[in-house]
mmCIF file of C-alpha atoms in Angstrom:
data_model
loop_
_atom_site.group_PDB
_atom_site.id
_atom_site.type_symbol
_atom_site.label_atom_id
_atom_site.label_comp_id
_atom_site.label_asym_id
_atom_site.label_seq_id
_atom_site.Cartn_x
_atom_site.Cartn_y
_atom_site.Cartn_z
ATOM 1 C CA MET A 273 4.571 2.263 2.102
ATOM 2 C CA ALA A 274 4.606 -1.529 2.483
ATOM 3 C CA HIS A 275 3.492 -3.003 5.782
ATOM 4 C CA THR A 276 6.115 -4.914 7.745
ATOM 5 C CA VAL A 277 5.463 -8.487 8.887
ATOM 6 C CA LEU A 278 7.420 -10.452 11.474
ATOM 7 C CA LEU A 279 6.921 -14.161 10.696
ATOM 8 C CA ALA A 280 7.944 -16.805 13.245
ATOM 9 C CA GLU A 281 7.609 -20.413 12.059
ATOM 10 C CA ASP A 282 9.939 -23.310 12.894
ATOM 11 C CA ASP A 283 8.968 -25.437 9.876
ATOM 12 C CA ARG A 284 11.419 -24.305 7.210
ATOM 13 C CA ALA A 285 9.236 -25.255 4.251
ATOM 14 C CA ILE A 286 6.196 -23.391 5.604
ATOM 15 C CA ARG A 287 8.330 -20.418 6.660
ATOM 16 C CA ASN A 288 10.008 -20.073 3.267
ATOM 17 C CA ALA A 289 6.778 -20.533 1.318
ATOM 18 C CA LEU A 290 4.859 -18.030 3.432
ATOM 19 C CA GLU A 291 7.730 -15.532 3.335
ATOM 20 C CA ARG A 292 7.763 -15.708 -0.470
ATOM 21 C CA ALA A 293 3.993 -15.402 -0.731
ATOM 22 C CA LEU A 294 3.861 -12.408 1.623
ATOM 23 C CA THR A 295 6.713 -10.697 -0.217
ATOM 24 C CA LEU A 296 4.963 -11.180 -3.565
ATOM 25 C CA GLU A 297 1.816 -9.736 -1.966
ATOM 26 C CA GLY A 298 3.766 -6.543 -1.194
ATOM 27 C CA TYR A 299 4.732 -6.988 2.457
ATOM 28 C CA ARG A 300 8.215 -6.453 3.831
ATOM 29 C CA VAL A 301 8.887 -9.688 5.703
ATOM 30 C CA THR A 302 11.332 -10.655 8.413
ATOM 31 C CA ALA A 303 11.215 -14.420 8.954
ATOM 32 C CA VAL A 304 12.646 -16.186 12.019
ATOM 33 C CA ALA A 305 12.628 -19.799 13.180
ATOM 34 C CA ASP A 306 11.673 -19.606 16.864
ATOM 35 C CA GLY A 307 10.149 -17.514 19.639
ATOM 36 C CA VAL A 308 13.452 -16.273 21.034
ATOM 37 C CA GLU A 309 14.368 -14.742 17.680
ATOM 38 C CA ALA A 310 10.830 -13.381 17.303
ATOM 39 C CA LEU A 311 10.990 -11.496 20.608
ATOM 40 C CA ALA A 312 14.465 -10.150 19.855
ATOM 41 C CA GLN A 313 13.390 -8.933 16.415
ATOM 42 C CA ALA A 314 10.123 -7.433 17.729
ATOM 43 C CA HIS A 315 12.100 -5.454 20.310
ATOM 44 C CA ARG A 316 14.746 -4.412 17.789
ATOM 45 C CA THR A 317 12.433 -3.386 14.933
ATOM 46 C CA PRO A 318 8.719 -3.399 15.845
ATOM 47 C CA PRO A 319 6.653 -4.684 12.883
ATOM 48 C CA ASP A 320 3.186 -3.634 11.756
ATOM 49 C CA VAL A 321 1.866 -7.168 12.353
ATOM 50 C CA LEU A 322 3.166 -10.481 13.693
ATOM 51 C CA VAL A 323 2.441 -13.962 12.337
ATOM 52 C CA LEU A 324 3.354 -16.533 14.986
ATOM 53 C CA ASP A 325 3.301 -20.313 14.848
ATOM 54 C CA VAL A 326 1.854 -21.700 18.070
ATOM 55 C CA MET A 327 4.111 -24.761 18.359
ATOM 56 C CA MET A 328 7.773 -23.717 18.304
ATOM 57 C CA PRO A 329 10.746 -25.061 20.283
ATOM 58 C CA GLY A 330 11.888 -23.114 23.324
ATOM 59 C CA ILE A 331 9.558 -20.122 23.525
ATOM 60 C CA ASP A 332 6.379 -20.926 21.606
ATOM 61 C CA GLY A 333 4.006 -18.501 19.897
ATOM 62 C CA LEU A 334 1.686 -18.224 22.894
ATOM 63 C CA GLN A 335 4.579 -17.246 25.162
ATOM 64 C CA VAL A 336 5.785 -14.659 22.652
ATOM 65 C CA CYS A 337 2.274 -13.222 22.576
ATOM 66 C CA ARG A 338 2.028 -13.101 26.382
ATOM 67 C CA VAL A 339 5.394 -11.356 26.728
ATOM 68 C CA LEU A 340 4.541 -8.674 24.171
ATOM 69 C CA ARG A 341 1.121 -8.011 25.693
ATOM 70 C CA ALA A 342 2.610 -7.829 29.200
ATOM 71 C CA GLU A 343 5.006 -5.179 27.858
ATOM 72 C CA GLY A 344 2.046 -3.158 26.588
ATOM 73 C CA ASP A 345 2.736 -3.980 22.926
ATOM 74 C CA ASN A 346 -0.591 -3.960 21.046
ATOM 75 C CA THR A 347 0.778 -4.903 17.619
ATOM 76 C CA PRO A 348 -1.774 -7.141 15.832
ATOM 77 C CA ILE A 349 -0.928 -10.839 16.128
ATOM 78 C CA LEU A 350 -2.110 -13.628 13.823
ATOM 79 C CA MET A 351 -1.488 -17.133 15.151
ATOM 80 C CA LEU A 352 -0.783 -20.167 12.946
ATOM 81 C CA THR A 353 -1.936 -23.361 14.618
ATOM 82 C CA ALA A 354 -2.365 -27.038 13.821
ATOM 83 C CA LEU A 355 -4.553 -27.321 16.923
ATOM 84 C CA VAL A 356 -8.238 -27.297 16.052
ATOM 85 C CA GLU A 357 -9.965 -27.794 19.406
ATOM 86 C CA THR A 358 -11.912 -24.836 20.795
ATOM 87 C CA GLN A 359 -9.884 -24.793 24.028
ATOM 88 C CA ASP A 360 -6.684 -24.461 22.004
ATOM 89 C CA ARG A 361 -8.074 -21.453 20.170
ATOM 90 C CA ILE A 362 -9.214 -19.917 23.447
ATOM 91 C CA ALA A 363 -5.669 -20.356 24.791
ATOM 92 C CA GLY A 364 -4.478 -18.154 21.942
ATOM 93 C CA LEU A 365 -7.078 -15.509 22.734
ATOM 94 C CA ASP A 366 -6.121 -15.721 26.411
ATOM 95 C CA ALA A 367 -2.541 -14.984 25.438
ATOM 96 C CA GLY A 368 -3.660 -11.826 23.618
ATOM 97 C CA ALA A 369 -3.749 -12.948 19.977
ATOM 98 C CA ASP A 370 -6.091 -11.087 17.632
ATOM 99 C CA ASP A 371 -6.861 -13.876 15.180
ATOM 100 C CA TYR A 372 -5.725 -17.342 14.094
ATOM 101 C CA VAL A 373 -5.458 -19.545 11.026
ATOM 102 C CA VAL A 374 -5.654 -23.332 11.264
ATOM 103 C CA LYS A 375 -3.103 -25.423 9.350
ATOM 104 C CA PRO A 376 -3.197 -26.472 6.585
ATOM 105 C CA PHE A 377 -4.304 -23.068 5.390
ATOM 106 C CA ASP A 378 -4.932 -21.326 2.092
ATOM 107 C CA VAL A 379 -2.492 -18.446 1.711
ATOM 108 C CA GLU A 380 -5.364 -16.260 0.485
ATOM 109 C CA GLU A 381 -6.994 -16.689 3.891
ATOM 110 C CA VAL A 382 -3.801 -15.500 5.574
ATOM 111 C CA PHE A 383 -3.770 -12.451 3.287
ATOM 112 C CA ALA A 384 -7.428 -11.708 4.085
ATOM 113 C CA ARG A 385 -6.897 -11.920 7.822
ATOM 114 C CA LEU A 386 -3.797 -9.744 7.690
ATOM 115 C CA ARG A 387 -5.642 -7.113 5.651
ATOM 116 C CA ALA A 388 -8.442 -7.136 8.199
ATOM 117 C CA LEU A 389 -6.061 -6.786 11.158
ATOM 118 C CA LEU A 390 -4.149 -3.930 9.526
ATOM 119 C CA ARG A 391 -7.339 -2.182 8.406
ATOM 120 C CA ARG A 392 -8.770 -2.315 11.922
ATOM 121 C CA THR A 393 -5.511 -0.977 13.337
ATOM 122 C CA GLY A 394 -5.716 1.966 10.944
ATOM 123 C CA ASP A 395 -9.387 2.550 11.808
ATOM 124 C CA ALA A 396 -8.581 2.521 15.498
ATOM 125 C CA ASN A 397 -5.847 5.121 15.050
ATOM 126 C CA GLY A 398 -7.950 7.442 12.939
ATOM 127 C CA ALA A 399 -11.568 6.841 13.861
ATOM 128 C CA PRO A 400 -13.496 9.871 15.096
ATOM 129 C CA ALA A 401 -15.103 9.632 18.500
ATOM 130 C CA PRO A 402 -18.895 9.414 18.686
ATOM 131 C CA ALA A 403 -20.645 12.713 19.263
ATOM 132 C CA ASP A 404 -22.675 11.804 22.337
ATOM 133 C CA ALA A 405 -21.030 12.075 25.744
ATOM 134 C CA PRO A 406 -22.510 10.233 28.736
ATOM 135 C CA ARG A 407 -23.738 11.869 31.907
ATOM 136 C CA GLN A 408 -20.913 10.313 33.885
ATOM 137 C CA THR A 409 -17.415 9.598 32.571
ATOM 138 C CA PRO A 410 -15.201 6.889 34.140
ATOM 139 C CA ALA A 411 -11.860 8.084 35.432
ATOM 140 C CA GLY A 412 -9.150 7.940 32.805
ATOM 141 C CA SER A 413 -11.462 7.822 29.789
ATOM 142 C CA SER A 414 -11.363 10.324 26.938
ATOM 143 C CA GLY A 415 -14.837 11.602 27.813
ATOM 144 C CA ARG A 416 -16.677 10.379 24.688
ATOM 145 C CA LEU A 417 -18.451 7.086 25.307
ATOM 146 C CA ILE A 418 -21.082 4.842 23.786
ATOM 147 C CA GLU A 419 -23.483 3.051 26.120
ATOM 148 C CA ALA A 420 -25.979 0.178 26.002
ATOM 149 C CA ALA A 421 -27.242 -2.581 28.307
ATOM 150 C CA GLY A 422 -25.169 -1.383 31.248
ATOM 151 C CA LEU A 423 -21.983 -1.254 29.176
ATOM 152 C CA ARG A 424 -19.865 1.811 28.507
ATOM 153 C CA MET A 425 -17.127 1.980 25.899
ATOM 154 C CA ASP A 426 -14.526 4.587 25.041
ATOM 155 C CA PRO A 427 -13.511 3.927 21.401
ATOM 156 C CA GLN A 428 -10.672 6.452 21.473
ATOM 157 C CA ALA A 429 -9.031 5.061 24.604
ATOM 158 C CA ARG A 430 -10.143 1.510 23.725
ATOM 159 C CA ARG A 431 -11.544 0.929 27.215
ATOM 160 C CA ALA A 432 -14.797 -0.697 28.295
ATOM 161 C CA TRP A 433 -16.774 -1.091 31.524
ATOM 162 C CA ARG A 434 -19.699 -3.152 32.727
ATOM 163 C CA GLY A 435 -21.045 -1.092 35.592
ATOM 164 C CA GLU A 436 -17.980 -0.008 37.533
ATOM 165 C CA ARG A 437 -15.903 -3.014 36.461
ATOM 166 C CA GLU A 438 -13.390 -2.350 33.701
ATOM 167 C CA LEU A 439 -13.047 -5.124 31.128
ATOM 168 C CA GLU A 440 -9.683 -6.355 29.872
ATOM 169 C CA LEU A 441 -10.282 -6.941 26.157
ATOM 170 C CA THR A 442 -8.085 -7.863 23.233
ATOM 171 C CA ARG A 443 -8.292 -5.771 20.062
ATOM 172 C CA THR A 444 -10.727 -8.150 18.366
ATOM 173 C CA GLU A 445 -12.886 -8.541 21.482
ATOM 174 C CA PHE A 446 -13.136 -4.770 21.823
ATOM 175 C CA GLU A 447 -14.183 -4.293 18.206
ATOM 176 C CA LEU A 448 -16.738 -7.098 18.382
ATOM 177 C CA LEU A 449 -18.244 -5.657 21.562
ATOM 178 C CA GLU A 450 -18.260 -2.152 20.078
ATOM 179 C CA LEU A 451 -20.159 -3.435 17.039
ATOM 180 C CA LEU A 452 -22.754 -5.094 19.282
ATOM 181 C CA VAL A 453 -23.093 -2.041 21.541
ATOM 182 C CA ARG A 454 -23.568 0.319 18.601
ATOM 183 C CA ASN A 455 -26.318 -2.016 17.342
ATOM 184 C CA ALA A 456 -27.869 -2.924 20.704
ATOM 185 C CA GLY A 457 -31.227 -4.661 20.308
ATOM 186 C CA ILE A 458 -30.553 -5.455 16.638
ATOM 187 C CA VAL A 459 -29.823 -9.032 15.594
ATOM 188 C CA LEU A 460 -26.615 -9.041 13.549
ATOM 189 C CA ASP A 461 -26.184 -12.005 11.226
ATOM 190 C CA HIS A 462 -22.936 -13.927 10.977
ATOM 191 C CA ALA A 463 -22.025 -12.545 7.549
ATOM 192 C CA THR A 464 -22.437 -8.938 8.714
ATOM 193 C CA ILE A 465 -20.261 -9.489 11.775
ATOM 194 C CA TYR A 466 -17.549 -11.253 9.785
ATOM 195 C CA ASP A 467 -17.551 -8.419 7.241
ATOM 196 C CA LYS A 468 -17.388 -5.652 9.857
ATOM 197 C CA ILE A 469 -14.790 -7.281 12.120
ATOM 198 C CA TRP A 470 -12.648 -9.401 9.807
ATOM 199 C CA GLY A 471 -13.529 -7.951 6.420
ATOM 200 C CA TYR A 472 -14.039 -11.469 5.123
ATOM 201 C CA ASP A 473 -16.735 -14.147 5.533
ATOM 202 C CA PHE A 474 -14.959 -17.397 6.355
ATOM 203 C CA GLY A 475 -18.025 -19.504 5.555
ATOM 204 C CA PRO A 476 -20.558 -21.559 7.498
ATOM 205 C CA GLY A 477 -17.945 -24.041 8.740
ATOM 206 C CA SER A 478 -15.870 -21.415 10.551
ATOM 207 C CA LYS A 479 -15.964 -21.349 14.352
ATOM 208 C CA ASN A 480 -13.986 -18.127 14.559
ATOM 209 C CA LEU A 481 -16.936 -15.932 15.553
ATOM 210 C CA ALA A 482 -18.385 -18.446 18.033
ATOM 211 C CA VAL A 483 -15.026 -18.697 19.804
ATOM 212 C CA TYR A 484 -14.722 -14.917 20.160
ATOM 213 C CA VAL A 485 -18.330 -14.535 21.358
ATOM 214 C CA GLY A 486 -17.796 -17.278 23.933
ATOM 215 C CA TYR A 487 -14.627 -15.705 25.215
ATOM 216 C CA LEU A 488 -16.219 -12.253 25.313
ATOM 217 C CA ARG A 489 -19.132 -13.646 27.333
ATOM 218 C CA ARG A 490 -16.694 -15.015 29.888
ATOM 219 C CA LYS A 491 -15.291 -11.524 30.400
ATOM 220 C CA LEU A 492 -18.650 -9.722 30.390
ATOM 221 C CA ASP A 493 -20.812 -11.957 32.558
ATOM 222 C CA ALA A 494 -20.569 -12.018 36.345
ATOM 223 C CA PRO A 495 -22.379 -14.291 38.835
ATOM 224 C CA GLY A 496 -25.954 -13.100 39.281
ATOM 225 C CA ALA A 497 -25.749 -10.633 36.385
ATOM 226 C CA PRO A 498 -27.905 -11.135 33.269
ATOM 227 C CA GLN A 499 -26.257 -12.390 30.094
ATOM 228 C CA LEU A 500 -25.849 -9.596 27.562
ATOM 229 C CA ILE A 501 -24.882 -11.337 24.305
ATOM 230 C CA HIS A 502 -27.639 -13.635 23.059
ATOM 231 C CA THR A 503 -27.482 -16.235 20.294
ATOM 232 C CA VAL A 504 -30.263 -16.170 17.717
ATOM 233 C CA ARG A 505 -30.003 -19.662 16.265
ATOM 234 C CA GLY A 506 -29.413 -19.807 12.561
ATOM 235 C CA VAL A 507 -29.032 -16.021 12.353
ATOM 236 C CA GLY A 508 -26.400 -14.435 14.572
ATOM 237 C CA TYR A 509 -26.073 -12.453 17.811
ATOM 238 C CA VAL A 510 -27.719 -9.551 19.614
ATOM 239 C CA LEU A 511 -26.754 -7.442 22.621
ATOM 240 C CA ARG A 512 -29.608 -6.781 25.049
ATOM 241 C CA GLU A 513 -30.568 -6.990 28.699
ATOM 242 C CA ASP A 514 -33.393 -9.460 29.355
#
């Protein structure tokens, strides 16, 4: 059965072109012109994935994202943005977006990112829990955790803790941290991480991974606590306690 996409883009030419391309790719698309319509449509008929332009009149894409996340809606969200500064991308992650594409974009990149988001959603719904249970289970967890470097994660419940502090993570942040925890002490190169998390290597010029690692560090690290995610220059990242 075809996946459903809710597309919100105020530029008519971009909206029409992307709607046609997505339809030809096999998606069932509902296209709207602003954030108000996007929220109304998302409430009326929840889609499998949302594609939101950041800059829209009235309610913009970031506000739509914040409202849906505040309502507990975890539908994957791909942001379309003409803003290329790191702080602008972080604003999207702050709002709860799962990924972004910078304009002007290649439609094949949009397809790749949507496939990755939908694949990860399916994996999350059907992934078996790891076999090892910890000695102590945080309240409210499913009881099957993975642990490393003072972190505990419950893949089934999609919850994570550093010590006794629970972490508020987006879908992509959770999956990136889970990958690092499962490979604690092992240096993972950029290509491997892109393949496992996004299903697509966006090339050496992409800052996508660096932005997510930086934002994840902000949520993990506390004053006086050791940094857990380390950069290995020219290679990738590793999770370990120094």
